[in-house]
mmCIF file of C-alpha atoms in Angstrom:
data_model
loop_
_atom_site.group_PDB
_atom_site.id
_atom_site.type_symbol
_atom_site.label_atom_id
_atom_site.label_comp_id
_atom_site.label_asym_id
_atom_site.label_seq_id
_atom_site.Cartn_x
_atom_site.Cartn_y
_atom_site.Cartn_z
ATOM 1 C CA UNK A 28 4.531 -118.595 17.386
ATOM 2 C CA UNK A 29 1.045 -117.137 16.955
ATOM 3 C CA UNK A 30 -1.779 -119.075 15.387
ATOM 4 C CA UNK A 31 -1.532 -118.218 11.653
ATOM 5 C CA UNK A 32 -4.571 -120.201 10.419
ATOM 6 C CA UNK A 33 -7.008 -117.204 10.143
ATOM 7 C CA UNK A 34 -4.322 -115.029 8.244
ATOM 8 C CA UNK A 35 -3.465 -117.908 5.872
ATOM 9 C CA UNK A 36 -7.188 -118.156 4.984
ATOM 10 C CA UNK A 37 -7.344 -114.503 4.501
ATOM 11 C CA UNK A 38 -4.467 -114.583 1.939
ATOM 12 C CA UNK A 39 -5.955 -117.738 0.148
ATOM 13 C CA UNK A 40 -9.271 -115.798 -0.188
ATOM 14 C CA UNK A 41 -7.544 -112.949 -1.926
ATOM 15 C CA UNK A 42 -7.153 -110.568 0.898
ATOM 16 C CA UNK A 43 -4.139 -108.494 2.232
ATOM 17 C CA UNK A 44 -2.579 -109.358 5.567
ATOM 18 C CA UNK A 45 0.358 -107.436 7.281
ATOM 19 C CA UNK A 46 3.115 -109.675 8.750
ATOM 20 C CA UNK A 47 6.557 -109.031 10.405
ATOM 21 C CA UNK A 48 9.826 -109.557 8.894
ATOM 22 C CA UNK A 49 13.207 -108.740 10.248
ATOM 23 C CA UNK A 50 13.342 -105.494 8.370
ATOM 24 C CA UNK A 51 9.839 -103.859 8.536
ATOM 25 C CA UNK A 52 6.257 -105.145 8.546
ATOM 26 C CA UNK A 53 5.125 -106.129 5.113
ATOM 27 C CA UNK A 54 1.602 -105.816 3.429
ATOM 28 C CA UNK A 55 1.270 -109.345 2.088
ATOM 29 C CA UNK A 56 -0.849 -110.622 -0.898
ATOM 30 C CA UNK A 57 -0.685 -113.669 -3.071
ATOM 31 C CA UNK A 58 1.929 -112.865 -5.699
ATOM 32 C CA UNK A 59 -0.164 -114.690 -8.454
ATOM 33 C CA UNK A 60 -3.522 -112.969 -7.672
ATOM 34 C CA UNK A 61 -3.921 -109.774 -9.601
ATOM 35 C CA UNK A 62 -6.919 -108.647 -7.549
ATOM 36 C CA UNK A 63 -5.236 -109.040 -4.223
ATOM 37 C CA UNK A 64 -2.172 -107.183 -5.531
ATOM 38 C CA UNK A 65 -4.373 -104.397 -6.596
ATOM 39 C CA UNK A 66 -5.793 -104.058 -3.175
ATOM 40 C CA UNK A 67 -2.293 -103.301 -2.002
ATOM 41 C CA UNK A 68 -1.877 -100.479 -4.264
ATOM 42 C CA UNK A 69 -5.299 -99.172 -3.271
ATOM 43 C CA UNK A 70 -4.676 -99.574 0.506
ATOM 44 C CA UNK A 71 -1.331 -98.082 0.559
ATOM 45 C CA UNK A 72 -2.134 -95.434 -2.005
ATOM 46 C CA UNK A 73 0.997 -96.610 -3.855
ATOM 47 C CA UNK A 74 1.833 -95.393 -7.313
ATOM 48 C CA UNK A 75 1.410 -98.270 -9.879
ATOM 49 C CA UNK A 76 4.977 -97.677 -11.395
ATOM 50 C CA UNK A 77 6.513 -98.626 -8.173
ATOM 51 C CA UNK A 78 7.464 -102.429 -8.299
ATOM 52 C CA UNK A 79 6.845 -104.963 -5.561
ATOM 53 C CA UNK A 80 9.216 -107.485 -3.959
ATOM 54 C CA UNK A 81 8.260 -111.061 -3.891
ATOM 55 C CA UNK A 82 8.851 -112.872 -0.685
ATOM 56 C CA UNK A 83 9.626 -116.508 -0.559
ATOM 57 C CA UNK A 84 10.219 -119.195 2.087
ATOM 58 C CA UNK A 85 12.702 -121.445 0.174
ATOM 59 C CA UNK A 86 15.104 -120.943 -2.674
ATOM 60 C CA UNK A 87 13.241 -123.250 -5.068
ATOM 61 C CA UNK A 88 10.378 -120.630 -5.407
ATOM 62 C CA UNK A 89 12.881 -118.287 -7.051
ATOM 63 C CA UNK A 90 12.458 -120.438 -10.129
ATOM 64 C CA UNK A 91 8.706 -119.707 -10.254
ATOM 65 C CA UNK A 92 9.558 -116.026 -10.968
ATOM 66 C CA UNK A 93 12.899 -115.779 -12.530
ATOM 67 C CA UNK A 94 13.891 -116.829 -16.120
ATOM 68 C CA UNK A 95 17.448 -116.877 -15.283
ATOM 69 C CA UNK A 96 19.363 -117.226 -11.964
ATOM 70 C CA UNK A 97 23.053 -116.197 -12.504
ATOM 71 C CA UNK A 98 25.838 -117.853 -10.539
ATOM 72 C CA UNK A 99 26.376 -114.519 -8.424
ATOM 73 C CA UNK A 100 22.710 -114.951 -7.202
ATOM 74 C CA UNK A 101 23.254 -118.494 -5.893
ATOM 75 C CA UNK A 102 26.430 -117.268 -4.279
ATOM 76 C CA UNK A 103 24.556 -114.579 -2.507
ATOM 77 C CA UNK A 104 21.542 -116.702 -1.621
ATOM 78 C CA UNK A 105 23.873 -119.218 -0.026
ATOM 79 C CA UNK A 106 25.457 -116.422 2.147
ATOM 80 C CA UNK A 107 22.681 -114.069 2.823
ATOM 81 C CA UNK A 108 19.347 -115.922 2.774
ATOM 82 C CA UNK A 109 17.197 -115.848 4.673
ATOM 83 C CA UNK A 110 17.974 -112.366 5.290
ATOM 84 C CA UNK A 111 17.591 -108.579 4.211
ATOM 85 C CA UNK A 112 18.873 -108.798 0.733
ATOM 86 C CA UNK A 113 16.460 -108.525 -2.317
ATOM 87 C CA UNK A 114 17.777 -109.869 -5.656
ATOM 88 C CA UNK A 115 16.526 -108.179 -8.968
ATOM 89 C CA UNK A 116 16.538 -111.022 -11.667
ATOM 90 C CA UNK A 117 15.092 -111.434 -15.045
ATOM 91 C CA UNK A 118 11.414 -112.366 -14.876
ATOM 92 C CA UNK A 119 9.513 -115.220 -16.472
ATOM 93 C CA UNK A 120 6.662 -113.869 -18.810
ATOM 94 C CA UNK A 121 3.980 -115.215 -16.728
ATOM 95 C CA UNK A 122 4.972 -112.988 -13.690
ATOM 96 C CA UNK A 123 2.074 -110.412 -13.333
ATOM 97 C CA UNK A 124 3.023 -106.789 -14.618
ATOM 98 C CA UNK A 125 1.453 -105.570 -11.404
ATOM 99 C CA UNK A 126 4.195 -107.140 -9.423
ATOM 100 C CA UNK A 127 7.012 -105.639 -11.651
ATOM 101 C CA UNK A 128 5.447 -102.366 -12.879
ATOM 102 C CA UNK A 129 5.661 -103.753 -16.361
ATOM 103 C CA UNK A 130 9.427 -104.158 -16.206
ATOM 104 C CA UNK A 131 11.317 -107.246 -17.461
ATOM 105 C CA UNK A 132 12.792 -107.842 -13.951
ATOM 106 C CA UNK A 133 11.480 -109.028 -10.635
ATOM 107 C CA UNK A 134 12.788 -108.481 -7.096
ATOM 108 C CA UNK A 135 12.747 -111.430 -4.733
ATOM 109 C CA UNK A 136 13.862 -112.170 -1.150
ATOM 110 C CA UNK A 137 13.547 -114.678 1.772
ATOM 111 C CA UNK A 138 12.986 -112.796 4.999
ATOM 112 C CA UNK A 139 14.946 -113.848 8.085
ATOM 113 C CA UNK A 140 11.884 -114.207 10.419
ATOM 114 C CA UNK A 141 10.320 -117.382 11.853
ATOM 115 C CA UNK A 142 6.676 -116.046 11.561
ATOM 116 C CA UNK A 143 7.290 -114.838 7.953
ATOM 117 C CA UNK A 144 8.827 -117.975 6.808
ATOM 118 C CA UNK A 145 6.120 -120.268 8.440
ATOM 119 C CA UNK A 146 3.364 -117.843 6.884
ATOM 120 C CA UNK A 147 4.829 -117.849 3.376
ATOM 121 C CA UNK A 148 5.318 -121.642 3.528
ATOM 122 C CA UNK A 149 1.568 -122.071 3.875
ATOM 123 C CA UNK A 150 0.331 -119.378 1.558
ATOM 124 C CA UNK A 151 2.965 -119.615 -1.058
ATOM 125 C CA UNK A 152 5.011 -116.507 -2.426
ATOM 126 C CA UNK A 153 3.780 -113.103 -1.322
ATOM 127 C CA UNK A 154 4.345 -109.650 -2.609
ATOM 128 C CA UNK A 155 4.902 -107.481 0.423
ATOM 129 C CA UNK A 156 5.741 -103.728 0.312
ATOM 130 C CA UNK A 157 5.967 -102.036 3.773
ATOM 131 C CA UNK A 158 2.753 -102.138 5.603
ATOM 132 C CA UNK A 159 2.231 -98.168 5.749
ATOM 133 C CA UNK A 160 0.411 -95.478 3.885
ATOM 134 C CA UNK A 161 2.587 -94.484 0.994
ATOM 135 C CA UNK A 162 5.345 -92.101 1.899
ATOM 136 C CA UNK A 163 4.799 -92.569 5.628
ATOM 137 C CA UNK A 164 7.508 -93.942 7.892
ATOM 138 C CA UNK A 165 7.771 -97.771 7.474
ATOM 139 C CA UNK A 166 6.163 -100.005 10.288
ATOM 140 C CA UNK A 167 8.442 -101.643 12.723
ATOM 141 C CA UNK A 168 5.654 -102.573 15.101
ATOM 142 C CA UNK A 169 2.217 -104.045 14.698
ATOM 143 C CA UNK A 170 0.819 -100.899 16.279
ATOM 144 C CA UNK A 171 2.223 -98.758 13.437
ATOM 145 C CA UNK A 172 0.201 -100.830 10.883
ATOM 146 C CA UNK A 173 -2.954 -100.269 12.779
ATOM 147 C CA UNK A 174 -2.222 -96.656 13.098
ATOM 148 C CA UNK A 175 -2.144 -96.230 9.365
ATOM 149 C CA UNK A 176 -4.923 -98.794 8.439
ATOM 150 C CA UNK A 177 -7.212 -98.964 11.453
ATOM 151 C CA UNK A 178 -7.338 -101.206 14.602
ATOM 152 C CA UNK A 179 -9.335 -103.897 12.769
ATOM 153 C CA UNK A 180 -6.770 -104.336 10.091
ATOM 154 C CA UNK A 181 -5.383 -107.957 10.035
ATOM 155 C CA UNK A 182 -1.862 -107.903 11.166
ATOM 156 C CA UNK A 183 0.169 -110.747 12.632
ATOM 157 C CA UNK A 184 2.037 -109.328 15.686
ATOM 158 C CA UNK A 185 5.651 -110.297 15.808
ATOM 159 C CA UNK A 186 6.730 -107.549 18.179
ATOM 160 C CA UNK A 187 9.424 -104.883 17.188
ATOM 161 C CA UNK A 188 11.469 -105.828 14.100
ATOM 162 C CA UNK A 189 15.233 -106.483 14.674
ATOM 163 C CA UNK A 190 16.669 -104.522 11.786
ATOM 164 C CA UNK A 191 14.253 -101.622 11.260
ATOM 165 C CA UNK A 192 15.279 -100.614 7.629
ATOM 166 C CA UNK A 193 14.033 -102.240 4.441
ATOM 167 C CA UNK A 194 16.202 -104.623 2.704
ATOM 168 C CA UNK A 195 19.237 -104.055 0.427
ATOM 169 C CA UNK A 196 18.096 -104.267 -3.161
ATOM 170 C CA UNK A 197 20.679 -105.717 -5.533
ATOM 171 C CA UNK A 198 20.195 -105.677 -9.360
ATOM 172 C CA UNK A 199 21.894 -108.669 -10.943
ATOM 173 C CA UNK A 200 20.455 -108.104 -14.500
ATOM 174 C CA UNK A 201 23.113 -105.738 -15.884
ATOM 175 C CA UNK A 202 26.796 -106.160 -16.669
ATOM 176 C CA UNK A 203 27.851 -105.621 -13.048
ATOM 177 C CA UNK A 204 25.793 -105.823 -9.964
ATOM 178 C CA UNK A 205 24.198 -102.524 -8.784
ATOM 179 C CA UNK A 206 22.731 -101.601 -5.409
ATOM 180 C CA UNK A 207 19.362 -99.895 -6.136
ATOM 181 C CA UNK A 208 18.487 -99.517 -2.394
ATOM 182 C CA UNK A 209 21.005 -99.709 0.541
ATOM 183 C CA UNK A 210 20.148 -101.847 3.616
ATOM 184 C CA UNK A 211 21.712 -103.545 6.421
ATOM 185 C CA UNK A 212 23.771 -105.842 4.162
ATOM 186 C CA UNK A 213 26.423 -103.418 2.941
ATOM 187 C CA UNK A 214 28.232 -103.078 -0.364
ATOM 188 C CA UNK A 215 31.420 -104.224 1.243
ATOM 189 C CA UNK A 216 29.748 -107.406 2.369
ATOM 190 C CA UNK A 217 28.417 -108.110 -1.000
ATOM 191 C CA UNK A 218 31.775 -107.376 -2.711
ATOM 192 C CA UNK A 219 33.612 -109.579 -0.203
ATOM 193 C CA UNK A 220 31.472 -112.551 -1.070
ATOM 194 C CA UNK A 221 31.370 -111.991 -4.885
ATOM 195 C CA UNK A 222 35.008 -110.918 -5.240
ATOM 196 C CA UNK A 223 34.462 -108.014 -7.408
ATOM 197 C CA UNK A 224 33.088 -104.471 -7.529
ATOM 198 C CA UNK A 225 29.434 -103.555 -6.917
ATOM 199 C CA UNK A 226 28.069 -100.328 -8.120
ATOM 200 C CA UNK A 227 25.565 -98.030 -6.424
ATOM 201 C CA UNK A 228 22.682 -96.100 -7.962
ATOM 202 C CA UNK A 229 20.283 -95.556 -5.035
ATOM 203 C CA UNK A 230 20.340 -91.728 -5.016
ATOM 204 C CA UNK A 231 19.367 -91.695 -8.847
ATOM 205 C CA UNK A 232 15.765 -90.722 -9.718
ATOM 206 C CA UNK A 233 14.556 -93.120 -12.454
ATOM 207 C CA UNK A 234 11.724 -92.662 -14.739
ATOM 208 C CA UNK A 235 10.940 -96.410 -14.310
ATOM 209 C CA UNK A 236 12.561 -97.459 -11.032
ATOM 210 C CA UNK A 237 13.607 -101.162 -10.704
ATOM 211 C CA UNK A 238 13.342 -101.021 -6.927
ATOM 212 C CA UNK A 239 11.056 -99.626 -4.254
ATOM 213 C CA UNK A 240 12.642 -96.414 -2.687
ATOM 214 C CA UNK A 241 14.219 -95.002 -5.829
ATOM 215 C CA UNK A 242 11.681 -92.605 -7.181
ATOM 216 C CA UNK A 243 9.508 -91.111 -4.512
ATOM 217 C CA UNK A 244 9.848 -89.249 -1.300
ATOM 218 C CA UNK A 245 9.520 -91.860 1.453
ATOM 219 C CA UNK A 246 9.595 -92.354 5.257
ATOM 220 C CA UNK A 247 8.330 -88.979 6.115
ATOM 221 C CA UNK A 248 6.421 -88.165 9.333
ATOM 222 C CA UNK A 249 4.234 -84.962 9.541
ATOM 223 C CA UNK A 250 7.022 -83.311 11.494
ATOM 224 C CA UNK A 251 9.921 -81.727 9.481
ATOM 225 C CA UNK A 252 12.884 -83.987 9.421
ATOM 226 C CA UNK A 253 16.288 -82.117 9.360
ATOM 227 C CA UNK A 254 19.953 -82.503 10.112
ATOM 228 C CA UNK A 255 21.004 -81.080 13.545
ATOM 229 C CA UNK A 256 23.151 -77.938 12.817
ATOM 230 C CA UNK A 257 26.747 -77.843 14.187
ATOM 231 C CA UNK A 258 26.682 -76.322 17.667
ATOM 232 C CA UNK A 259 22.946 -76.052 17.605
ATOM 233 C CA UNK A 260 21.352 -75.917 21.139
ATOM 234 C CA UNK A 261 18.832 -78.757 21.821
ATOM 235 C CA UNK A 262 16.467 -76.584 23.759
ATOM 236 C CA UNK A 263 13.489 -76.142 21.355
ATOM 237 C CA UNK A 264 10.690 -77.936 23.105
ATOM 238 C CA UNK A 265 8.868 -78.352 19.798
ATOM 239 C CA UNK A 266 11.726 -80.410 18.315
ATOM 240 C CA UNK A 267 12.552 -84.016 18.962
ATOM 241 C CA UNK A 268 16.362 -84.484 18.954
ATOM 242 C CA UNK A 269 18.060 -87.826 17.971
ATOM 243 C CA UNK A 270 21.730 -87.518 19.092
ATOM 244 C CA UNK A 271 24.529 -90.012 18.615
ATOM 245 C CA UNK A 272 26.582 -88.727 21.421
ATOM 246 C CA UNK A 273 25.753 -86.085 23.958
ATOM 247 C CA UNK A 274 26.455 -85.193 27.644
ATOM 248 C CA UNK A 275 22.704 -84.463 27.889
ATOM 249 C CA UNK A 276 20.858 -87.262 29.474
ATOM 250 C CA UNK A 277 17.693 -88.614 27.656
ATOM 251 C CA UNK A 278 14.738 -86.268 28.384
ATOM 252 C CA UNK A 279 11.212 -85.924 26.907
ATOM 253 C CA UNK A 280 12.548 -84.543 23.660
ATOM 254 C CA UNK A 281 16.253 -85.624 23.681
ATOM 255 C CA UNK A 282 17.212 -89.311 22.704
ATOM 256 C CA UNK A 283 20.827 -90.128 22.985
ATOM 257 C CA UNK A 284 21.850 -93.195 21.017
ATOM 258 C CA UNK A 285 25.273 -93.486 22.581
ATOM 259 C CA UNK A 286 27.012 -93.874 19.171
ATOM 260 C CA UNK A 287 24.833 -97.139 18.631
ATOM 261 C CA UNK A 288 23.825 -96.857 14.867
ATOM 262 C CA UNK A 289 22.097 -100.132 14.848
ATOM 263 C CA UNK A 290 19.816 -99.074 17.594
ATOM 264 C CA UNK A 291 19.167 -95.755 15.547
ATOM 265 C CA UNK A 292 18.221 -97.908 12.526
ATOM 266 C CA UNK A 293 15.850 -100.169 14.596
ATOM 267 C CA UNK A 294 14.192 -97.199 16.191
ATOM 268 C CA UNK A 295 14.187 -94.359 13.649
ATOM 269 C CA UNK A 296 10.819 -94.874 11.998
ATOM 270 C CA UNK A 297 9.304 -95.456 15.521
ATOM 271 C CA UNK A 298 10.850 -92.169 16.663
ATOM 272 C CA UNK A 299 9.486 -90.403 13.581
ATOM 273 C CA UNK A 300 5.987 -91.770 14.507
ATOM 274 C CA UNK A 301 6.341 -90.815 18.105
ATOM 275 C CA UNK A 302 7.228 -87.289 17.041
ATOM 276 C CA UNK A 303 3.870 -87.105 15.198
ATOM 277 C CA UNK A 304 1.958 -88.576 18.161
ATOM 278 C CA UNK A 305 3.433 -86.161 20.666
ATOM 279 C CA UNK A 306 2.929 -83.027 18.495
ATOM 280 C CA UNK A 307 6.573 -82.208 17.614
ATOM 281 C CA UNK A 308 6.970 -79.903 14.678
ATOM 282 C CA UNK A 309 10.413 -81.178 13.789
ATOM 283 C CA UNK A 310 12.817 -83.977 14.275
ATOM 284 C CA UNK A 311 16.588 -83.011 14.267
ATOM 285 C CA UNK A 312 19.093 -85.785 13.700
ATOM 286 C CA UNK A 313 22.844 -85.539 14.585
ATOM 287 C CA UNK A 314 24.920 -86.178 11.459
ATOM 288 C CA UNK A 315 26.458 -89.664 11.289
ATOM 289 C CA UNK A 316 27.772 -89.608 7.738
ATOM 290 C CA UNK A 317 31.381 -89.712 8.781
ATOM 291 C CA UNK A 318 30.917 -92.625 11.188
ATOM 292 C CA UNK A 319 32.543 -95.893 10.263
ATOM 293 C CA UNK A 320 29.677 -98.396 10.267
ATOM 294 C CA UNK A 321 28.141 -100.516 7.532
ATOM 295 C CA UNK A 322 24.654 -99.261 8.231
ATOM 296 C CA UNK A 323 25.551 -95.657 7.415
ATOM 297 C CA UNK A 324 24.656 -95.560 3.666
ATOM 298 C CA UNK A 325 21.276 -97.205 4.445
ATOM 299 C CA UNK A 326 20.431 -94.757 7.344
ATOM 300 C CA UNK A 327 21.667 -91.884 5.342
ATOM 301 C CA UNK A 328 19.337 -92.809 2.475
ATOM 302 C CA UNK A 329 16.352 -93.112 4.713
ATOM 303 C CA UNK A 330 17.014 -89.698 6.415
ATOM 304 C CA UNK A 331 17.629 -87.931 3.032
ATOM 305 C CA UNK A 332 14.288 -89.437 1.714
ATOM 306 C CA UNK A 333 12.505 -88.198 4.817
ATOM 307 C CA UNK A 334 14.038 -84.740 4.533
ATOM 308 C CA UNK A 335 12.747 -84.799 0.803
#
């Protein structure tokens, strides 16, 4: 565990600090400090109508932000927290509009990462969007944060994240639960725990999105992201190829993930960033849409957003 004292002081002084979670690195600020929250929007270049997710270190902190916690939320918290599941709940009136983009709902999660939990236990709840320039690939390593914000930017180094994709966002404020953003916790897992059907709306474009990832283009490197065409030859030296199964051994511009979609999820943002660093003009990804794996909807969502 790194020494967190300097970073805790920075948060309490109204500053912004990047910290690791199991999903991606977050850009943290005191959830009750409007000045600090505004710094997040300025630093990221984030649109003000894109809501933030509150990160907590214990379940009791949910009551500080939510006016009503349905039974389904308690069931899901018991099963999946700490973990990559964000719950959208009715907000209390005192929750800052900057956190919720003026909506009457608030998204909350408890990250499954020892450093994050220790950090939040000392600072109090933090809002924490991904610690990258808005629209860029999300950071899964401390070096990604510094690449976007400079080498002197305060970031707690927790090494590479273990999931690599942002959390599943589940809206519990409607008549039926609705997944607003897919993540590593799948629809089936949620339905198995709740015992009833869950809807999905993460490809919808909303005028006032309830969740990050719904409205804007995201996760894009400078290189063009595209699907690998059927029978396409992988011989373009200007293209980085991300393959799921191949007779071609890994080379400078060919990465074979050997049908390991979890590994692809962990590395995809890093590979996007490597493509830019190494000057590739394109990233071609072998289609995985028909593979039977719970991470498929989340990975597909991220690739489609990166394609635009």
